């Protein structure tokens, strides 16, 4: 399955700033405008990526257009904003104009499918995981030199996910097994062969004492303090592993099908988002559930969770900040709207908004204040048999809508088939999270405007499914990885390197 997309050509006129961004490559399936999202997040996004009102007045009568970099610089030098410098919003207004669509340039080429590709939090490292048991860590600041070449241990099927610790000293990798392995990234050894040149300690997420390997892990993340891991599994559960005590600390039976993705809502690490093949997004408060296990109220430390909480003015079994009505060991709230399973979730980072990629070929934007205490998977509209692993999405299902859709926006145009394709918010520093971007089964990377819903770019190079992609946290650079084995980078400025040829010799699969 594939849809013909022309590569976005960014001409020099974009650099002048007096013209709006040219329309992306044409497509019959391009996302339609949302008629400007009428929601609080639209205003937040505008505030985070709009220039100071005094700078905007430099272009009278054209407030709907971007202010050119030249005029922004003139305004700064003349101190029109009375600050003598650019604000974060001014910076985002300038940098968000320059999308990373030039190229691509080859980073690496492997003989097996690429499943994971992610920048570190500071952008100095890049991690790529492949089906052939290899995980490579590249030093971005040292010419993309391979800093760590990891041969995974006891790999089942593929590397399903990886995660770097906040201090970037350790990396964990998961596969279709309850054992997650941890590697010392900071060691001097470049070649990290499991239990040959280095130890890859195994962290057992199974709660059964018989050691049975009855489930696999699709998603794994470090907590913000690096003390815990959270994982989503094929046994419908969310797991939390305590690294300091080296044991499983919590299991939440969160869904009725595979939990394909988990992430933390914000830096506090208390709130978890999860997405599943039961078509539902769920929210859980891990810290509160842990205290319930101890019969301790989170807020006032009283030892009767059914008592009246003196601190928050409610019974201990209610979490108030996000209206998280919670029962012991159960998720706090539910959001429904997808018609098929959810492949990935990315948080806005504020504990309130997140996006999800779905097998119904859509990305949805959510506000957790709209969640319900419970919901069931809705399948009333489905009168067809379909499996995304080997079938195209039914034509008759493309215009179906969930009757109780709680999402606040929907983005269409990409293709979510064959694997758990990932989507993300664009970086805070350079874009103010103005965009959403995603891989796609049709071999492209798509970039959508968060507020208007318009498809602003499509990056075309790969010859197979793009499962993962990552936007540098500070620079206009995006790296995509594909099942064709290529890991390539896209940038705005030309860096003088030779681009990857449009037609290249195909790799023979192992």
Short mmCIF file of N, CA, C and O in Angstrom, two decimals, residues 119-204:
data_model
loop_
_atom_site.label_atom_id
_atom_site.label_comp_id
_atom_site.label_asym_id
_atom_site.label_seq_id
_atom_site.Cartn_x
_atom_site.Cartn_y
_atom_site.Cartn_z
N UNK A 119 16.71 10.79 19.34
CA UNK A 119 17.73 11.65 19.90
C UNK A 119 17.66 11.60 21.43
O UNK A 119 16.60 11.36 22.01
N UNK A 120 18.81 11.83 22.05
CA UNK A 120 18.81 12.01 23.50
C UNK A 120 18.19 13.36 23.83
O UNK A 120 17.95 14.19 22.95
N UNK A 121 17.93 13.61 25.10
CA UNK A 121 17.24 14.82 25.52
C UNK A 121 18.01 16.08 25.14
O UNK A 121 17.41 17.12 24.83
N UNK A 122 19.35 16.03 25.14
CA UNK A 122 20.14 17.20 24.78
C UNK A 122 20.60 17.18 23.33
O UNK A 122 21.28 18.10 22.86
N UNK A 123 20.24 16.12 22.59
CA UNK A 123 20.58 16.04 21.17
C UNK A 123 22.00 15.62 20.87
O UNK A 123 22.39 15.56 19.70
N UNK A 124 22.79 15.30 21.88
CA UNK A 124 24.19 14.94 21.64
C UNK A 124 24.35 13.50 21.18
O UNK A 124 25.35 13.15 20.55
N UNK A 125 23.38 12.65 21.50
CA UNK A 125 23.43 11.24 21.12
C UNK A 125 22.19 10.88 20.31
O UNK A 125 21.15 11.51 20.42
N UNK A 126 22.36 9.83 19.49
CA UNK A 126 21.23 9.32 18.72
C UNK A 126 21.26 7.80 18.80
O UNK A 126 22.31 7.18 18.62
N UNK A 127 20.10 7.19 19.09
CA UNK A 127 19.99 5.74 19.26
C UNK A 127 19.15 5.16 18.14
O UNK A 127 18.06 5.67 17.83
N UNK A 128 19.65 4.10 17.51
CA UNK A 128 18.89 3.39 16.48
C UNK A 128 18.90 1.90 16.81
O UNK A 128 19.95 1.33 17.10
N UNK A 129 17.71 1.29 16.78
CA UNK A 129 17.59 -0.14 17.06
C UNK A 129 17.09 -0.89 15.84
O UNK A 129 16.18 -0.43 15.15
N UNK A 130 17.67 -2.07 15.58
CA UNK A 130 17.38 -2.83 14.37
C UNK A 130 16.90 -4.23 14.71
O UNK A 130 17.18 -4.76 15.79
N UNK A 131 16.23 -4.82 13.75
CA UNK A 131 15.69 -6.16 13.96
C UNK A 131 16.79 -7.21 14.09
O UNK A 131 16.61 -8.23 14.71
N UNK A 132 17.92 -6.93 13.50
CA UNK A 132 19.00 -7.91 13.52
C UNK A 132 19.82 -7.90 14.79
O UNK A 132 21.04 -8.13 14.73
N UNK A 133 19.23 -7.60 15.93
CA UNK A 133 19.86 -7.64 17.26
C UNK A 133 20.83 -6.49 17.52
O UNK A 133 21.46 -6.45 18.58
N UNK A 134 20.96 -5.56 16.59
CA UNK A 134 21.91 -4.47 16.79
C UNK A 134 21.22 -3.19 17.23
O UNK A 134 20.16 -2.82 16.75
N UNK A 135 21.89 -2.51 18.18
CA UNK A 135 21.51 -1.17 18.61
C UNK A 135 22.77 -0.32 18.51
O UNK A 135 23.82 -0.70 19.03
N UNK A 136 22.65 0.80 17.83
CA UNK A 136 23.81 1.68 17.67
C UNK A 136 23.53 3.04 18.30
O UNK A 136 22.46 3.60 18.11
N UNK A 137 24.53 3.54 19.03
CA UNK A 137 24.46 4.87 19.61
C UNK A 137 25.49 5.74 18.91
O UNK A 137 26.68 5.43 18.91
N UNK A 138 25.03 6.82 18.29
CA UNK A 138 25.89 7.70 17.51
C UNK A 138 26.17 8.98 18.30
O UNK A 138 25.27 9.52 18.95
N UNK A 139 27.40 9.45 18.19
CA UNK A 139 27.76 10.74 18.79
C UNK A 139 27.49 11.81 17.74
O UNK A 139 28.25 11.98 16.79
N UNK A 140 26.40 12.54 17.91
CA UNK A 140 25.97 13.53 16.92
C UNK A 140 26.99 14.64 16.78
O UNK A 140 27.26 15.13 15.68
N UNK A 141 27.60 15.05 17.88
CA UNK A 141 28.53 16.17 17.88
C UNK A 141 29.92 15.78 17.38
O UNK A 141 30.78 16.65 17.21
N UNK A 142 30.14 14.49 17.16
CA UNK A 142 31.43 14.02 16.66
C UNK A 142 31.26 13.36 15.29
O UNK A 142 31.76 12.27 15.04
N UNK A 143 30.50 14.04 14.43
CA UNK A 143 30.33 13.56 13.07
C UNK A 143 29.56 12.27 12.94
O UNK A 143 29.79 11.50 12.01
N UNK A 144 28.64 12.02 13.87
CA UNK A 144 27.81 10.81 13.86
C UNK A 144 28.66 9.53 13.95
O UNK A 144 28.31 8.49 13.41
N UNK A 145 29.74 9.63 14.66
CA UNK A 145 30.58 8.46 14.90
C UNK A 145 29.86 7.48 15.83
O UNK A 145 29.17 7.90 16.76
N UNK A 146 30.00 6.19 15.55
CA UNK A 146 29.35 5.18 16.39
C UNK A 146 30.07 5.13 17.73
O UNK A 146 31.23 4.72 17.81
N UNK A 147 29.39 5.56 18.78
CA UNK A 147 29.97 5.57 20.12
C UNK A 147 29.79 4.21 20.80
O UNK A 147 30.64 3.79 21.59
N UNK A 148 28.69 3.55 20.48
CA UNK A 148 28.41 2.24 21.09
C UNK A 148 27.71 1.36 20.08
O UNK A 148 26.70 1.75 19.49
N UNK A 149 28.27 0.20 19.83
CA UNK A 149 27.68 -0.78 18.93
C UNK A 149 27.25 -1.99 19.76
O UNK A 149 28.08 -2.79 20.19
N UNK A 150 25.96 -2.09 20.02
CA UNK A 150 25.44 -3.06 20.98
C UNK A 150 24.84 -4.26 20.25
O UNK A 150 24.00 -4.09 19.36
N UNK A 151 25.28 -5.44 20.61
CA UNK A 151 24.66 -6.67 20.14
C UNK A 151 23.74 -7.17 21.25
O UNK A 151 24.18 -7.57 22.31
N UNK A 152 22.44 -7.10 21.00
CA UNK A 152 21.45 -7.38 22.03
C UNK A 152 21.46 -8.84 22.46
O UNK A 152 21.80 -9.73 21.69
N UNK A 153 21.05 -9.04 23.70
CA UNK A 153 21.01 -10.38 24.29
C UNK A 153 19.58 -10.92 24.29
O UNK A 153 18.63 -10.19 24.55
N UNK A 154 19.45 -12.21 23.98
CA UNK A 154 18.16 -12.92 24.08
C UNK A 154 17.04 -12.16 23.37
O UNK A 154 15.95 -12.00 23.90
N UNK A 155 17.34 -11.70 22.17
CA UNK A 155 16.35 -10.92 21.44
C UNK A 155 15.25 -11.82 20.90
O UNK A 155 15.52 -12.86 20.31
N UNK A 156 14.02 -11.40 21.10
CA UNK A 156 12.87 -12.11 20.56
C UNK A 156 12.19 -11.24 19.52
O UNK A 156 11.63 -10.20 19.86
N UNK A 157 12.28 -11.65 18.29
CA UNK A 157 11.70 -11.00 17.13
C UNK A 157 12.46 -9.73 16.74
O UNK A 157 13.01 -9.63 15.67
N UNK A 158 12.48 -8.72 17.60
CA UNK A 158 13.15 -7.47 17.27
C UNK A 158 13.36 -6.64 18.52
O UNK A 158 12.83 -6.96 19.59
N UNK A 159 14.12 -5.58 18.40
CA UNK A 159 14.18 -4.56 19.44
C UNK A 159 12.89 -3.76 19.35
O UNK A 159 12.68 -3.02 18.39
N UNK A 160 12.01 -3.90 20.32
CA UNK A 160 10.73 -3.19 20.27
C UNK A 160 10.83 -1.77 20.76
O UNK A 160 10.09 -0.89 20.30
N UNK A 161 11.75 -1.49 21.70
CA UNK A 161 11.90 -0.13 22.20
C UNK A 161 13.23 0.00 22.94
O UNK A 161 13.81 -0.99 23.41
N UNK A 162 13.71 1.23 23.01
CA UNK A 162 14.89 1.57 23.80
C UNK A 162 14.61 2.85 24.58
O UNK A 162 13.72 3.62 24.23
N UNK A 163 15.39 3.08 25.63
CA UNK A 163 15.25 4.31 26.39
C UNK A 163 16.58 4.65 27.05
O UNK A 163 17.22 3.78 27.65
N UNK A 164 17.01 5.91 26.92
CA UNK A 164 18.21 6.40 27.58
C UNK A 164 17.84 6.95 28.95
O UNK A 164 16.81 7.61 29.11
N UNK A 165 18.70 6.73 29.92
CA UNK A 165 18.47 7.30 31.25
C UNK A 165 18.66 8.82 31.18
O UNK A 165 19.34 9.33 30.27
N UNK A 166 18.07 9.56 32.09
CA UNK A 166 18.18 11.03 32.07
C UNK A 166 19.63 11.52 32.08
O UNK A 166 19.92 12.55 31.47
N UNK A 167 20.53 10.81 32.75
CA UNK A 167 21.93 11.23 32.77
C UNK A 167 22.72 10.67 31.58
O UNK A 167 23.93 10.91 31.47
N UNK A 168 22.04 9.93 30.70
CA UNK A 168 22.61 9.36 29.48
C UNK A 168 23.76 8.39 29.75
O UNK A 168 24.62 8.16 28.90
N UNK A 169 23.75 7.78 30.92
CA UNK A 169 24.79 6.81 31.26
C UNK A 169 24.35 5.38 30.99
O UNK A 169 25.20 4.49 30.86
N UNK A 170 23.05 5.16 30.92
CA UNK A 170 22.55 3.79 30.71
C UNK A 170 21.45 3.79 29.65
O UNK A 170 20.74 4.77 29.47
N UNK A 171 21.36 2.67 28.97
CA UNK A 171 20.31 2.44 27.98
C UNK A 171 19.64 1.11 28.27
O UNK A 171 20.32 0.12 28.57
N UNK A 172 18.31 1.09 28.19
CA UNK A 172 17.58 -0.17 28.31
C UNK A 172 16.97 -0.51 26.97
O UNK A 172 16.60 0.39 26.20
N UNK A 173 16.88 -1.80 26.67
CA UNK A 173 16.22 -2.23 25.44
C UNK A 173 15.28 -3.40 25.74
O UNK A 173 15.53 -4.21 26.64
N UNK A 174 14.19 -3.42 25.01
CA UNK A 174 13.14 -4.43 25.22
C UNK A 174 12.88 -5.18 23.94
O UNK A 174 13.17 -4.70 22.83
N UNK A 175 12.30 -6.37 24.08
CA UNK A 175 11.86 -7.17 22.93
C UNK A 175 10.62 -7.93 23.37
O UNK A 175 10.02 -7.63 24.40
N UNK A 176 10.22 -8.91 22.61
CA UNK A 176 9.02 -9.67 22.95
C UNK A 176 9.32 -10.68 24.05
O UNK A 176 9.17 -11.89 23.89
N UNK A 177 9.76 -10.15 25.17
CA UNK A 177 10.14 -10.93 26.34
C UNK A 177 9.93 -10.05 27.56
O UNK A 177 10.06 -8.83 27.48
N UNK A 178 9.63 -10.64 28.73
CA UNK A 178 9.50 -9.83 29.96
C UNK A 178 10.83 -9.39 30.55
O UNK A 178 10.85 -8.72 31.57
N UNK A 179 11.93 -9.77 29.92
CA UNK A 179 13.25 -9.37 30.40
C UNK A 179 13.71 -8.14 29.62
O UNK A 179 13.83 -8.17 28.40
N UNK A 180 13.94 -7.04 30.35
CA UNK A 180 14.50 -5.82 29.77
C UNK A 180 15.97 -5.76 30.16
O UNK A 180 16.32 -5.97 31.33
N UNK A 181 16.84 -5.49 29.20
CA UNK A 181 18.28 -5.46 29.48
C UNK A 181 18.77 -4.03 29.56
O UNK A 181 18.28 -3.14 28.87
N UNK A 182 19.77 -3.82 30.43
CA UNK A 182 20.34 -2.49 30.65
C UNK A 182 21.83 -2.52 30.32
O UNK A 182 22.54 -3.46 30.67
N UNK A 183 22.30 -1.47 29.62
CA UNK A 183 23.68 -1.39 29.13
C UNK A 183 24.32 -0.11 29.65
O UNK A 183 23.66 0.95 29.71
N UNK A 184 25.59 -0.21 30.00
CA UNK A 184 26.36 0.96 30.43
C UNK A 184 26.85 1.71 29.20
O UNK A 184 27.77 1.26 28.51
N UNK A 185 26.24 2.84 28.91
CA UNK A 185 26.60 3.63 27.73
C UNK A 185 27.92 4.35 27.93
O UNK A 185 28.67 4.59 26.98
N UNK A 186 28.23 4.70 29.15
CA UNK A 186 29.42 5.50 29.42
C UNK A 186 30.72 4.73 29.47
O UNK A 186 31.78 5.34 29.66
N UNK A 187 30.69 3.42 29.31
CA UNK A 187 31.92 2.64 29.37
C UNK A 187 32.80 2.92 28.16
O UNK A 187 32.35 3.41 27.12
N UNK A 188 34.08 2.57 28.28
CA UNK A 188 35.05 2.87 27.22
C UNK A 188 34.90 1.95 26.00
O UNK A 188 35.32 2.30 24.90
N UNK A 189 34.32 0.78 26.20
CA UNK A 189 34.17 -0.18 25.10
C UNK A 189 33.19 0.34 24.04
O UNK A 189 32.08 0.75 24.35
N UNK A 190 33.61 0.30 22.78
CA UNK A 190 32.71 0.65 21.68
C UNK A 190 31.83 -0.53 21.32
O UNK A 190 30.61 -0.38 21.13
N UNK A 191 32.43 -1.72 21.23
CA UNK A 191 31.68 -2.94 20.92
C UNK A 191 31.11 -3.51 22.22
O UNK A 191 31.86 -3.90 23.11
N UNK A 192 29.79 -3.54 22.30
CA UNK A 192 29.14 -4.04 23.51
C UNK A 192 28.39 -5.33 23.15
O UNK A 192 27.22 -5.30 22.78
N UNK A 193 29.10 -6.44 23.24
CA UNK A 193 28.50 -7.75 22.95
C UNK A 193 27.99 -8.34 24.26
O UNK A 193 28.75 -8.48 25.22
N UNK A 194 26.73 -8.68 24.29
CA UNK A 194 26.07 -9.10 25.53
C UNK A 194 26.83 -10.23 26.21
O UNK A 194 27.02 -11.30 25.62
N UNK A 195 27.28 -9.94 27.44
CA UNK A 195 27.94 -10.91 28.31
C UNK A 195 29.21 -11.49 27.68
O UNK A 195 29.67 -12.56 28.08
N UNK A 196 29.78 -10.78 26.71
CA UNK A 196 31.07 -11.17 26.13
C UNK A 196 32.08 -10.07 26.40
O UNK A 196 33.10 -10.27 27.09
N UNK A 197 31.82 -8.89 25.86
CA UNK A 197 32.68 -7.75 26.16
C UNK A 197 32.12 -6.91 27.30
O UNK A 197 32.87 -6.20 27.97
N UNK A 198 30.81 -6.98 27.51
CA UNK A 198 30.16 -6.22 28.58
C UNK A 198 28.96 -6.99 29.10
O UNK A 198 28.36 -7.80 28.38
N UNK A 199 28.60 -6.70 30.36
CA UNK A 199 27.41 -7.30 30.95
C UNK A 199 26.17 -6.52 30.55
O UNK A 199 26.16 -5.29 30.58
N UNK A 200 25.13 -7.24 30.14
CA UNK A 200 23.82 -6.65 29.89
C UNK A 200 22.88 -7.23 30.95
O UNK A 200 22.29 -8.29 30.77
N UNK A 201 22.77 -6.54 32.06
CA UNK A 201 21.96 -7.04 33.15
C UNK A 201 20.50 -7.17 32.73
O UNK A 201 19.94 -6.28 32.08
N UNK A 202 19.88 -8.27 33.11
CA UNK A 202 18.48 -8.50 32.80
C UNK A 202 17.57 -8.09 33.94
O UNK A 202 17.79 -8.48 35.09
N UNK A 203 16.55 -7.30 33.64
CA UNK A 203 15.56 -6.86 34.62
C UNK A 203 14.28 -7.61 34.33
O UNK A 203 13.66 -7.43 33.28
N UNK A 204 13.86 -8.45 35.27
CA UNK A 204 12.71 -9.33 35.06
C UNK A 204 11.42 -8.61 35.44
O UNK A 204 11.18 -8.29 36.59
#
